[in-house]
PDB file of C-alpha atoms and ligand atoms in Angstrom:
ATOM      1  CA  UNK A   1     140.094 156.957 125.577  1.00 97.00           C
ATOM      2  CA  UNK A   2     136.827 158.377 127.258  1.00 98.00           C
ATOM      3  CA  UNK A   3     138.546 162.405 126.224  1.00 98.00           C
ATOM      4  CA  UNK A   4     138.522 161.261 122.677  1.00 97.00           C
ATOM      5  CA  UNK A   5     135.697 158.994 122.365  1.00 98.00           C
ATOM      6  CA  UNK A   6     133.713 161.957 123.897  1.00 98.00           C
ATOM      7  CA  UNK A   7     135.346 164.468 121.384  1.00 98.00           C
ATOM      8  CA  UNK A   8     134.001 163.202 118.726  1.00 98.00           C
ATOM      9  CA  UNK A   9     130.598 162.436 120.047  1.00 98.00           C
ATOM     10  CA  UNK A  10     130.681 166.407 120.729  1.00 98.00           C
ATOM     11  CA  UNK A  11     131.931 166.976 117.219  1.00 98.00           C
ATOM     12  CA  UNK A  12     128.664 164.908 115.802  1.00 98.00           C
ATOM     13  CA  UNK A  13     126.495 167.173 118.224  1.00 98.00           C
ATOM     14  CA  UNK A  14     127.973 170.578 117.535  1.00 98.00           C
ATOM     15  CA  UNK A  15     127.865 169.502 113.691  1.00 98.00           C
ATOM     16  CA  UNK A  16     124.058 168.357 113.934  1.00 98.00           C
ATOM     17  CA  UNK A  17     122.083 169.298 117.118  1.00 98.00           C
ATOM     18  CA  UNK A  18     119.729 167.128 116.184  1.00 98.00           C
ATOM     19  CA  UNK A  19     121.634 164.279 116.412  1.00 98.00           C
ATOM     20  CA  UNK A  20     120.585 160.783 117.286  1.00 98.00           C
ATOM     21  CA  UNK A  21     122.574 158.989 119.825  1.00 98.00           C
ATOM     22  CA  UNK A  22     123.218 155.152 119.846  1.00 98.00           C
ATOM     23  CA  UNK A  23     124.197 155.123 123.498  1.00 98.00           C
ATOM     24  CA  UNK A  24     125.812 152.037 125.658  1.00 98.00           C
ATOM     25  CA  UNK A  25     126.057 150.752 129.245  1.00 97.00           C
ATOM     26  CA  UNK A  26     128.742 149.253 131.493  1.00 95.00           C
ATOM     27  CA  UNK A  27     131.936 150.219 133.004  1.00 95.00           C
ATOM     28  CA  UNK A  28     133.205 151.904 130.084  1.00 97.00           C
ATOM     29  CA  UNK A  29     131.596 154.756 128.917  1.00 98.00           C
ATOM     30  CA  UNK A  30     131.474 155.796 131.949  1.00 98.00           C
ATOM     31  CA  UNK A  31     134.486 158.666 131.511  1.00 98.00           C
ATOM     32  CA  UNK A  32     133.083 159.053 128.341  1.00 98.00           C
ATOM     33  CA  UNK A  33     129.533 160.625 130.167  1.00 98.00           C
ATOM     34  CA  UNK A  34     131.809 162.083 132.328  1.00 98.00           C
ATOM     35  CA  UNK A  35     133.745 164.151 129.729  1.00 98.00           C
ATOM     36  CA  UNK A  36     130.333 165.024 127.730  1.00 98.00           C
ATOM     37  CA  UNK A  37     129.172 166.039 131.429  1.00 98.00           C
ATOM     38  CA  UNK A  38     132.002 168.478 131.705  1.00 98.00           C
ATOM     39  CA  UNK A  39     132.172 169.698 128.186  1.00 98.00           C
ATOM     40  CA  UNK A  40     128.084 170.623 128.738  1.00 98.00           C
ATOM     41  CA  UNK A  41     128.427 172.584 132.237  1.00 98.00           C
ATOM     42  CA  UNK A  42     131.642 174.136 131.143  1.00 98.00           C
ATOM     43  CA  UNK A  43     131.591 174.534 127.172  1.00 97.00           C
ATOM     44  CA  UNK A  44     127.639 174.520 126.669  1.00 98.00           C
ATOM     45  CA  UNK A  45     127.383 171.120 124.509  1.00 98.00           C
ATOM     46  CA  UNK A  46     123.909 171.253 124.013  1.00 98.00           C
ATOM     47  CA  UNK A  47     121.734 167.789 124.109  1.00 98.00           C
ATOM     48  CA  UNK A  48     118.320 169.675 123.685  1.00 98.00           C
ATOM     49  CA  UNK A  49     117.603 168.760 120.514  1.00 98.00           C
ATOM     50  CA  UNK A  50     119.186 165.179 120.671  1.00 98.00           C
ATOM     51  CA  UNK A  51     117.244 161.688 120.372  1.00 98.00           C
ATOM     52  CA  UNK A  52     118.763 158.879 121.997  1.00 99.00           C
ATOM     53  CA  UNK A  53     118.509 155.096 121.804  1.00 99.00           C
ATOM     54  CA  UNK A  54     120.290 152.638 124.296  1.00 98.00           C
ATOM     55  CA  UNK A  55     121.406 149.453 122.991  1.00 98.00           C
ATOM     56  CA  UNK A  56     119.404 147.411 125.386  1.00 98.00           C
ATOM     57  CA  UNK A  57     118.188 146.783 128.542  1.00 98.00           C
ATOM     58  CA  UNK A  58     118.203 143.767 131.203  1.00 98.00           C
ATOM     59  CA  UNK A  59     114.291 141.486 130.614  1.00 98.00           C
ATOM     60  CA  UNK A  60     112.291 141.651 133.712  1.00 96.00           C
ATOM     61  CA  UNK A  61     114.149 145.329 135.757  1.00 97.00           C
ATOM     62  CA  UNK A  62     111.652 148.341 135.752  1.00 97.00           C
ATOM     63  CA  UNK A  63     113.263 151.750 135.294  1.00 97.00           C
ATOM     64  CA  UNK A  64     113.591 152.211 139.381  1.00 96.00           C
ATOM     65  CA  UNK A  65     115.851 149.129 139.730  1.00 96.00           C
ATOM     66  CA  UNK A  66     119.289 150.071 141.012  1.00 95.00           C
ATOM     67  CA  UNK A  67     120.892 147.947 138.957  1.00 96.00           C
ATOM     68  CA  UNK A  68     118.522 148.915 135.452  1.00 97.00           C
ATOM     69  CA  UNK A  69     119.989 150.639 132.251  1.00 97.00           C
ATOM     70  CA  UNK A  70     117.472 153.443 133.120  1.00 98.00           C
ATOM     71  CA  UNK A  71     118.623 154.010 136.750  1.00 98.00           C
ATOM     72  CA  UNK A  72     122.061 153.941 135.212  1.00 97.00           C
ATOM     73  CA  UNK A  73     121.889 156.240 132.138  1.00 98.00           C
ATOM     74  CA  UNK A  74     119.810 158.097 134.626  1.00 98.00           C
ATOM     75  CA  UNK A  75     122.229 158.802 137.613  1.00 98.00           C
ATOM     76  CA  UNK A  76     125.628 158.803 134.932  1.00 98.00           C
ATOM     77  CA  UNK A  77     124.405 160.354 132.345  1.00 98.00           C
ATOM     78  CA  UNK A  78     120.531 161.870 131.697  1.00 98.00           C
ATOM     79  CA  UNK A  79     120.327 163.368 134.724  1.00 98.00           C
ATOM     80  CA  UNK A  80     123.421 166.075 134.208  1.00 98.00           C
ATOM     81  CA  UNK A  81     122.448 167.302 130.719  1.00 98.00           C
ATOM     82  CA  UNK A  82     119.866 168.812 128.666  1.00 98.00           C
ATOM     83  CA  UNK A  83     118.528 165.746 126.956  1.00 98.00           C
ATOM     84  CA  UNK A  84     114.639 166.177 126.768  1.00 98.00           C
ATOM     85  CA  UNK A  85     112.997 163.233 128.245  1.00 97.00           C
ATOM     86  CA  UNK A  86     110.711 162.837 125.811  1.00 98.00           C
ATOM     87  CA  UNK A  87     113.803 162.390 123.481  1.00 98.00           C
ATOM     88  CA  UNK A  88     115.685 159.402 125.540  1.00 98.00           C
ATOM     89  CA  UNK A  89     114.802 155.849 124.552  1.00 98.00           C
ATOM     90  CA  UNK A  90     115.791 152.871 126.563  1.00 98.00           C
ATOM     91  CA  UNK A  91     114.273 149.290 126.137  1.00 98.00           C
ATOM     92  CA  UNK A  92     111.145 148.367 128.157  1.00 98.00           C
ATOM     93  CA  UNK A  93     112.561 145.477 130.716  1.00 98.00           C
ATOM     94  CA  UNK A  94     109.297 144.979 132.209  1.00 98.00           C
ATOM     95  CA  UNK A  95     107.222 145.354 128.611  1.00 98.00           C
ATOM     96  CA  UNK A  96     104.069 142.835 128.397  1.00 96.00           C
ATOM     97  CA  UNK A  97     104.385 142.235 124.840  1.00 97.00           C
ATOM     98  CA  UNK A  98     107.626 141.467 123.969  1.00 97.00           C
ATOM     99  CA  UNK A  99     107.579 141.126 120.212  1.00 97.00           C
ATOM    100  CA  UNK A 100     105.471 143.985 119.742  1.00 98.00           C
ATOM    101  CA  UNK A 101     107.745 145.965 121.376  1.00 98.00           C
ATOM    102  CA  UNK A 102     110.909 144.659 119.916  1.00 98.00           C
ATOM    103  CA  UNK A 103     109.278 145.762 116.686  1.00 98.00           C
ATOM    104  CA  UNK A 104     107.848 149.509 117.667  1.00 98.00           C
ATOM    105  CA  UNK A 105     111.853 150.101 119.147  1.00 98.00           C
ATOM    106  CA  UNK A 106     112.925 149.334 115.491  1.00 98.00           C
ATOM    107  CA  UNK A 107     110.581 151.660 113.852  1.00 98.00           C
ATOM    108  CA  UNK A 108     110.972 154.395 116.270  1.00 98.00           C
ATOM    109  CA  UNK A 109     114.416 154.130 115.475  1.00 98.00           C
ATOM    110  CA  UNK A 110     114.124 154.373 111.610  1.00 98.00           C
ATOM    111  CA  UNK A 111     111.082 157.084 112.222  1.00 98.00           C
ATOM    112  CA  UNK A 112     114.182 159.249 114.305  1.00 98.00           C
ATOM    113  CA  UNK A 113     115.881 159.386 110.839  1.00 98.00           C
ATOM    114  CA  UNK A 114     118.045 156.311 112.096  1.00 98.00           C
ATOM    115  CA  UNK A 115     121.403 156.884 114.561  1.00 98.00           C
ATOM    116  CA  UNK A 116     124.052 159.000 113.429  1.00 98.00           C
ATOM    117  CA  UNK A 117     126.445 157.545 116.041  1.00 98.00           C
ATOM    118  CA  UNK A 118     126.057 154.750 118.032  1.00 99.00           C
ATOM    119  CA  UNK A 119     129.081 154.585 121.036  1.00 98.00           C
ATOM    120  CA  UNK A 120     129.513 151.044 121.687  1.00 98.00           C
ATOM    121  CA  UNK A 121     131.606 148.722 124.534  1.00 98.00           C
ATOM    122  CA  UNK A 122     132.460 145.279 123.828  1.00 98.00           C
ATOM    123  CA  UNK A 123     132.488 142.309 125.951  1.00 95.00           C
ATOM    124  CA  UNK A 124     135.050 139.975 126.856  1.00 95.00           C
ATOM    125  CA  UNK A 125     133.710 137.086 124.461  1.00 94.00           C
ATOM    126  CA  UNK A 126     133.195 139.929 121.680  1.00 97.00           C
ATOM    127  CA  UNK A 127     129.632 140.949 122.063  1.00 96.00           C
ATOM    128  CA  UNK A 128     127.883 144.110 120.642  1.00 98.00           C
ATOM    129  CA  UNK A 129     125.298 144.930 123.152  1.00 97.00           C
ATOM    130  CA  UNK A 130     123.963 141.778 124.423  1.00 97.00           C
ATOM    131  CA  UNK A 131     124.738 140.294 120.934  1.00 98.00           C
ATOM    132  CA  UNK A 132     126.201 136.962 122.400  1.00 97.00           C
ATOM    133  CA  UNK A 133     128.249 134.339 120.257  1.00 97.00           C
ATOM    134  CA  UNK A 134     126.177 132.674 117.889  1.00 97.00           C
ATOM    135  CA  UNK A 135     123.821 135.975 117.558  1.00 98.00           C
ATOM    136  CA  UNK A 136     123.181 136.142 113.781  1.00 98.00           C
ATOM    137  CA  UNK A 137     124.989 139.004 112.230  1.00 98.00           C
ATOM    138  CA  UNK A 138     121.702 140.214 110.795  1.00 98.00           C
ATOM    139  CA  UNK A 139     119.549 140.211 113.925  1.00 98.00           C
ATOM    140  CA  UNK A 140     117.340 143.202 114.856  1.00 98.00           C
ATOM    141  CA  UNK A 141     116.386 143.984 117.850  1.00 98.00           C
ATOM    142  CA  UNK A 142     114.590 140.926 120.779  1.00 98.00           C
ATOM    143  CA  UNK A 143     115.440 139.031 123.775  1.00 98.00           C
ATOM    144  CA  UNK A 144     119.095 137.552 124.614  1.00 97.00           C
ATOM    145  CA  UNK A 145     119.883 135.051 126.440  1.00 97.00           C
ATOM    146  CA  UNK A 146     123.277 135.716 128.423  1.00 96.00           C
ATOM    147  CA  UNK A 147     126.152 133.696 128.388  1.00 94.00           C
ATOM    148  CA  UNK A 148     127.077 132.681 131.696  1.00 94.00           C
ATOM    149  CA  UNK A 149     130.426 134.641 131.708  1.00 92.00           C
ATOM    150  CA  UNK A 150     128.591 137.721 130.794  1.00 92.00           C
ATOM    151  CA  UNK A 151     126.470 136.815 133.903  1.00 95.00           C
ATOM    152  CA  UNK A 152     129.707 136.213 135.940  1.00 94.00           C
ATOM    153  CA  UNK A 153     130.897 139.448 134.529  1.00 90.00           C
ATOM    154  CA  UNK A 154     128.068 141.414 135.441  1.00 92.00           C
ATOM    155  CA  UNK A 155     127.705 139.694 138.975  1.00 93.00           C
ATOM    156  CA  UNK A 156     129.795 142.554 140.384  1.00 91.00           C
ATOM    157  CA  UNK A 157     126.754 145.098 139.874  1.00 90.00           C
ATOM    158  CA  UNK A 158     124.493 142.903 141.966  1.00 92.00           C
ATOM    159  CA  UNK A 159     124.149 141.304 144.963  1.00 90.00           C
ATOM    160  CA  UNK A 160     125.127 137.836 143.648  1.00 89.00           C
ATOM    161  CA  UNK A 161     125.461 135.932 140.515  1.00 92.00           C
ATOM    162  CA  UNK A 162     122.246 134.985 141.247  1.00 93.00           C
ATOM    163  CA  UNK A 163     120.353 138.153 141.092  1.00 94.00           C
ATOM    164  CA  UNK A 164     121.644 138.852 137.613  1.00 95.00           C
ATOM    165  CA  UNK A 165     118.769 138.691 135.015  1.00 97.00           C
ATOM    166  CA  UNK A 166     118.980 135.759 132.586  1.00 97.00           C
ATOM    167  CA  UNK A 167     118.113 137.665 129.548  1.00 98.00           C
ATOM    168  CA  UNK A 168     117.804 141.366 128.354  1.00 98.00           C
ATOM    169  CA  UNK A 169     116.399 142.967 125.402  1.00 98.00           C
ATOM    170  CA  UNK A 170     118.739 144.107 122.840  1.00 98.00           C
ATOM    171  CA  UNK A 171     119.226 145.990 119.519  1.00 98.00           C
ATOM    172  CA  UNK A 172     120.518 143.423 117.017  1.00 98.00           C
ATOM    173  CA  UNK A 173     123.882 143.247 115.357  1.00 98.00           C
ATOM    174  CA  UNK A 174     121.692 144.247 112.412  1.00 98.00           C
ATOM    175  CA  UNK A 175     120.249 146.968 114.166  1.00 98.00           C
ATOM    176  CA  UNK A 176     123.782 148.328 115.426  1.00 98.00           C
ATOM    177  CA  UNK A 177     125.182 147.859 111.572  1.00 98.00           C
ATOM    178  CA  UNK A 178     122.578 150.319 110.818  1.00 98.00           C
ATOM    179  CA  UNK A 179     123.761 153.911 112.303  1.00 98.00           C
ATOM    180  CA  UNK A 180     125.625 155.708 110.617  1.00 98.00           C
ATOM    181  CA  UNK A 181     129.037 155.781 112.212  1.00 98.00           C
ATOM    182  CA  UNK A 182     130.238 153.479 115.023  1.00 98.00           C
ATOM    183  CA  UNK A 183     132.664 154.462 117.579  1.00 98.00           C
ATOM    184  CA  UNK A 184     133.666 151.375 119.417  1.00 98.00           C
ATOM    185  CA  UNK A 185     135.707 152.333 122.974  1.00 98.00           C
ATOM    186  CA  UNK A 186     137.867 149.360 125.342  1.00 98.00           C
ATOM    187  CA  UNK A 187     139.986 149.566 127.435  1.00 98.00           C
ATOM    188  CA  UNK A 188     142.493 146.925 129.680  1.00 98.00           C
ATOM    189  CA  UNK A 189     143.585 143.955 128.953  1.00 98.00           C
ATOM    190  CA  UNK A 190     141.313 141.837 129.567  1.00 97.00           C
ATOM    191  CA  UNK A 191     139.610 143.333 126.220  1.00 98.00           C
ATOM    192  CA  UNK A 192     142.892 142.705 124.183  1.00 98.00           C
ATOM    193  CA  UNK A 193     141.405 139.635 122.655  1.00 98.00           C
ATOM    194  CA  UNK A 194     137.908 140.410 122.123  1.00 98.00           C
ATOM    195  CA  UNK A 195     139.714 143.721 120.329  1.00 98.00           C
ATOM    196  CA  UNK A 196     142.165 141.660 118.431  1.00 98.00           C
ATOM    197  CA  UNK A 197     139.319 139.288 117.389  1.00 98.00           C
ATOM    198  CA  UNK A 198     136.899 141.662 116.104  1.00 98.00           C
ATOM    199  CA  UNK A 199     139.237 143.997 114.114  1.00 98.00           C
ATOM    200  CA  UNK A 200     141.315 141.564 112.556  1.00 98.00           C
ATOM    201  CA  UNK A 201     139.498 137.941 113.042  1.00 98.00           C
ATOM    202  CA  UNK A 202     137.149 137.005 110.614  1.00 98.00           C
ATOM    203  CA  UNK A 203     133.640 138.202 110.497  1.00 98.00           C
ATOM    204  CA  UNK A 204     131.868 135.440 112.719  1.00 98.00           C
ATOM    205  CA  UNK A 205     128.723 135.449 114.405  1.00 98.00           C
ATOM    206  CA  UNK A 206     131.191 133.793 117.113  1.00 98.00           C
ATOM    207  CA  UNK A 207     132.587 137.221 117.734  1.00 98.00           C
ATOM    208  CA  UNK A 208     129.691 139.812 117.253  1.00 98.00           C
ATOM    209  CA  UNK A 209     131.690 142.682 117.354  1.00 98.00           C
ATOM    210  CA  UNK A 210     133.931 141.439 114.515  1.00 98.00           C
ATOM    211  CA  UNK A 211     130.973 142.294 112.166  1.00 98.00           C
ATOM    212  CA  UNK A 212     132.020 146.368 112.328  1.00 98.00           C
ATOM    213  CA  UNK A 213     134.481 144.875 109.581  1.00 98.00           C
ATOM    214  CA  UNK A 214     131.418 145.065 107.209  1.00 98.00           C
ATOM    215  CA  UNK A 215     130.017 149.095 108.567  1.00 98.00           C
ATOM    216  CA  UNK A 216     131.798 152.024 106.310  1.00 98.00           C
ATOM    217  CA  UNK A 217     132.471 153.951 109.144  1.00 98.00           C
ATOM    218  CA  UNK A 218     133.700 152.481 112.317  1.00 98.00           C
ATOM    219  CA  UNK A 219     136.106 154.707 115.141  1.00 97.00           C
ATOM    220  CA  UNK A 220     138.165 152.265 117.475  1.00 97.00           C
ATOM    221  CA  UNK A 221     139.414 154.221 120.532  1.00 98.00           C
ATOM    222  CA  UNK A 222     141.317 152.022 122.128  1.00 98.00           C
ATOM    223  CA  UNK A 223     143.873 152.025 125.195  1.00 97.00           C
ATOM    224  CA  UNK A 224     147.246 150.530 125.113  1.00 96.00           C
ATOM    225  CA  UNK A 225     146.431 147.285 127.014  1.00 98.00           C
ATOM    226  CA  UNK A 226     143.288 146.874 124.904  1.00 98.00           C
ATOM    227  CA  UNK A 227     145.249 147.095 121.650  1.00 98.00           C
ATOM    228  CA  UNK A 228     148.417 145.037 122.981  1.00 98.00           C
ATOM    229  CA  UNK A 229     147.808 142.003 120.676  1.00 98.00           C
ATOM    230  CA  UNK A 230     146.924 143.486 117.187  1.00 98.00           C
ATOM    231  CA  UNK A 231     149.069 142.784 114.775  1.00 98.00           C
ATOM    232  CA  UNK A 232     148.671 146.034 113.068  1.00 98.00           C
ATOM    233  CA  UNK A 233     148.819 148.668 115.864  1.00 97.00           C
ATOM    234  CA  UNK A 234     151.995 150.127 114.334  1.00 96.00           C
ATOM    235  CA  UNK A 235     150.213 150.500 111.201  1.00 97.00           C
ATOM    236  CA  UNK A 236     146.994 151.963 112.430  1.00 96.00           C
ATOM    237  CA  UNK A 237     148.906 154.630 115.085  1.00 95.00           C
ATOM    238  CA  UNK A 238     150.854 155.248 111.325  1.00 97.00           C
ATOM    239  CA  UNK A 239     147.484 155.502 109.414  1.00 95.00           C
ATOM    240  CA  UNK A 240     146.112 158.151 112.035  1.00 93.00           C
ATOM    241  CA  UNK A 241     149.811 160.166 112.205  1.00 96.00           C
ATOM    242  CA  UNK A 242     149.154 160.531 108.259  1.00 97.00           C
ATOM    243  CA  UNK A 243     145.485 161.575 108.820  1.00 93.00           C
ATOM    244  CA  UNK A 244     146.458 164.265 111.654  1.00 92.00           C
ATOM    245  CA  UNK A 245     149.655 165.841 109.130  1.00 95.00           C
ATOM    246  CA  UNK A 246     147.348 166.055 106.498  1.00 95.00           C
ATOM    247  CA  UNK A 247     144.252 167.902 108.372  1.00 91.00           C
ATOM    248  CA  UNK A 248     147.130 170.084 110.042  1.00 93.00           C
ATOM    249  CA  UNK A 249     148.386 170.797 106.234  1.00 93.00           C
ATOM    250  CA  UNK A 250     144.760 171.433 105.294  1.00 92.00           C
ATOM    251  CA  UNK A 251     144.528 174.486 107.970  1.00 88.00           C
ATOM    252  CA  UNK A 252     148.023 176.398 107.139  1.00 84.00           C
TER     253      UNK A 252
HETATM  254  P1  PGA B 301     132.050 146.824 130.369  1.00 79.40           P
HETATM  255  O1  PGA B 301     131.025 145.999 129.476  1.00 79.40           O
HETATM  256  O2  PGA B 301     132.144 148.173 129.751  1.00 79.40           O
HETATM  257  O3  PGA B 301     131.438 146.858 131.726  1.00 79.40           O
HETATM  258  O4  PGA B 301     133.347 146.086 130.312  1.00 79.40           O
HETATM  259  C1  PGA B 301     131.101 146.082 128.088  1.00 79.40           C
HETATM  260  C2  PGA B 301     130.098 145.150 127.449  1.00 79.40           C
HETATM  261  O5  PGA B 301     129.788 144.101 128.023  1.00 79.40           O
HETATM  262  O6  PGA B 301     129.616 145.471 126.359  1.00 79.40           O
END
């Protein structure tokens, strides 16, 4: 999963240096880093000219918290490349003026020429960054509230349940819909219905994620336990056979 998702995050960078990054948090992308890691020290992938945006960031952590989407992004993923700082854009936790801010992440967004690719994880209950159930499928970027299992699920980055933050600050599903190409990534089985929900479900602001039904261009890279209960696997492994034959035609 992380080999391929980073593939083609390489592919969009080689094809545009300029490239502007949607990028995402948790446990995994984490190989995915790691591959783009390798592929930079070994194969040159450069991230000089790349702009990044992360999806969002927990309300109330400053950059040096240990458990912060900065420290993280820093230590997995900023620090090992050639992204220019002045290039990387993560949400303020500890901003004054919440709104405002909310607002000038938007614009800087658009004024970057909007994402080309934005790599996203999905949570057990189906949520898009912290796009929780009930998050309007037009929403742009502001303060979350988490759901308590995201809090559970999160516990095992801090100290205690307790010391998880409440709320974070995250692009909307609006925002998200926005780039250019999505490339979604899960993996286990404890995904397999959040997956099977959002790709073949309805489109439901009870299932965040299931809005990438309405985006034109949206890459699932999926493991097997993650895609154990969708009711078209066969089909889609079929659809992607017929895609490979046909490129591999294409180059004779
Ligand atoms: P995970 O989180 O990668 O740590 O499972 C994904 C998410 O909550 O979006």
């Amino acid at each position: 999963m992380s080999k391929k998702a980073a593939s083609i995050i390489a592919g969009q960078i080689r094809s545009k240096p300029s490239s502007v990054l949607g990028l995402a948090t948790g446990s995994t992308p984490l190989g995915t880093y790691k591959e783009l890691i390798k592929m930079h020290r070994k194969e040159g992938l450069d991230f000089s000219r790349v702009t990044t945006f992360n999806l969002d960031e927990y309300y109330g952590l400053g950059p040096d918290h240990p458990q912060s989407y900065h420290r993280f992004m820093e230590e997995n993923f900023f620090s090992k490349i050639n992204a220019k700082k002045r290039r990387v854009h993560i949400p303020d936790g500890l901003t004054k003026n919440v709104g405002a801010f909310c607002l000038r992440y938007e614009e800087m967004i658009k004024q970057s020429g909007g994402v080309d690719i934005q790599l996203l994880g999905i949570g057990r209950d189906g949520h898009l960054g912290f796009n929780e159930p009930g998050s309007s499928l037009g929403s742009r970027t502001r303060v979350k509230t988490l759901t308590e299992e995201t809090v559970r699920d999160n516990a095992r980055f801090f100290s205690g349940q307790e010391k998880v933050p409440k709320l974070a600050i995250t692009m909307g599903v609006g925002t998200i819909l926005d780039a250019k190409k999505l490339l979604l990534i899960a993996s286990g089985q404890v995904k397999a219905e959040a997956v099977r929900d959002s790709v073949e479900g309805p489109v439901t602001s009870s299932v965040t994620a299931s809005a990438l039904q309405l985006h034109p261009h949206v890459t699932c890279v999926l493991d097997e336990p993650a895609s154990r209960l969708l009711a078209q696997k066969y089909y889609y492994m079929y659809v992607e056979k017929v895609a490979e034959t046909i490129e591999a035609e294409a180059r004779i």
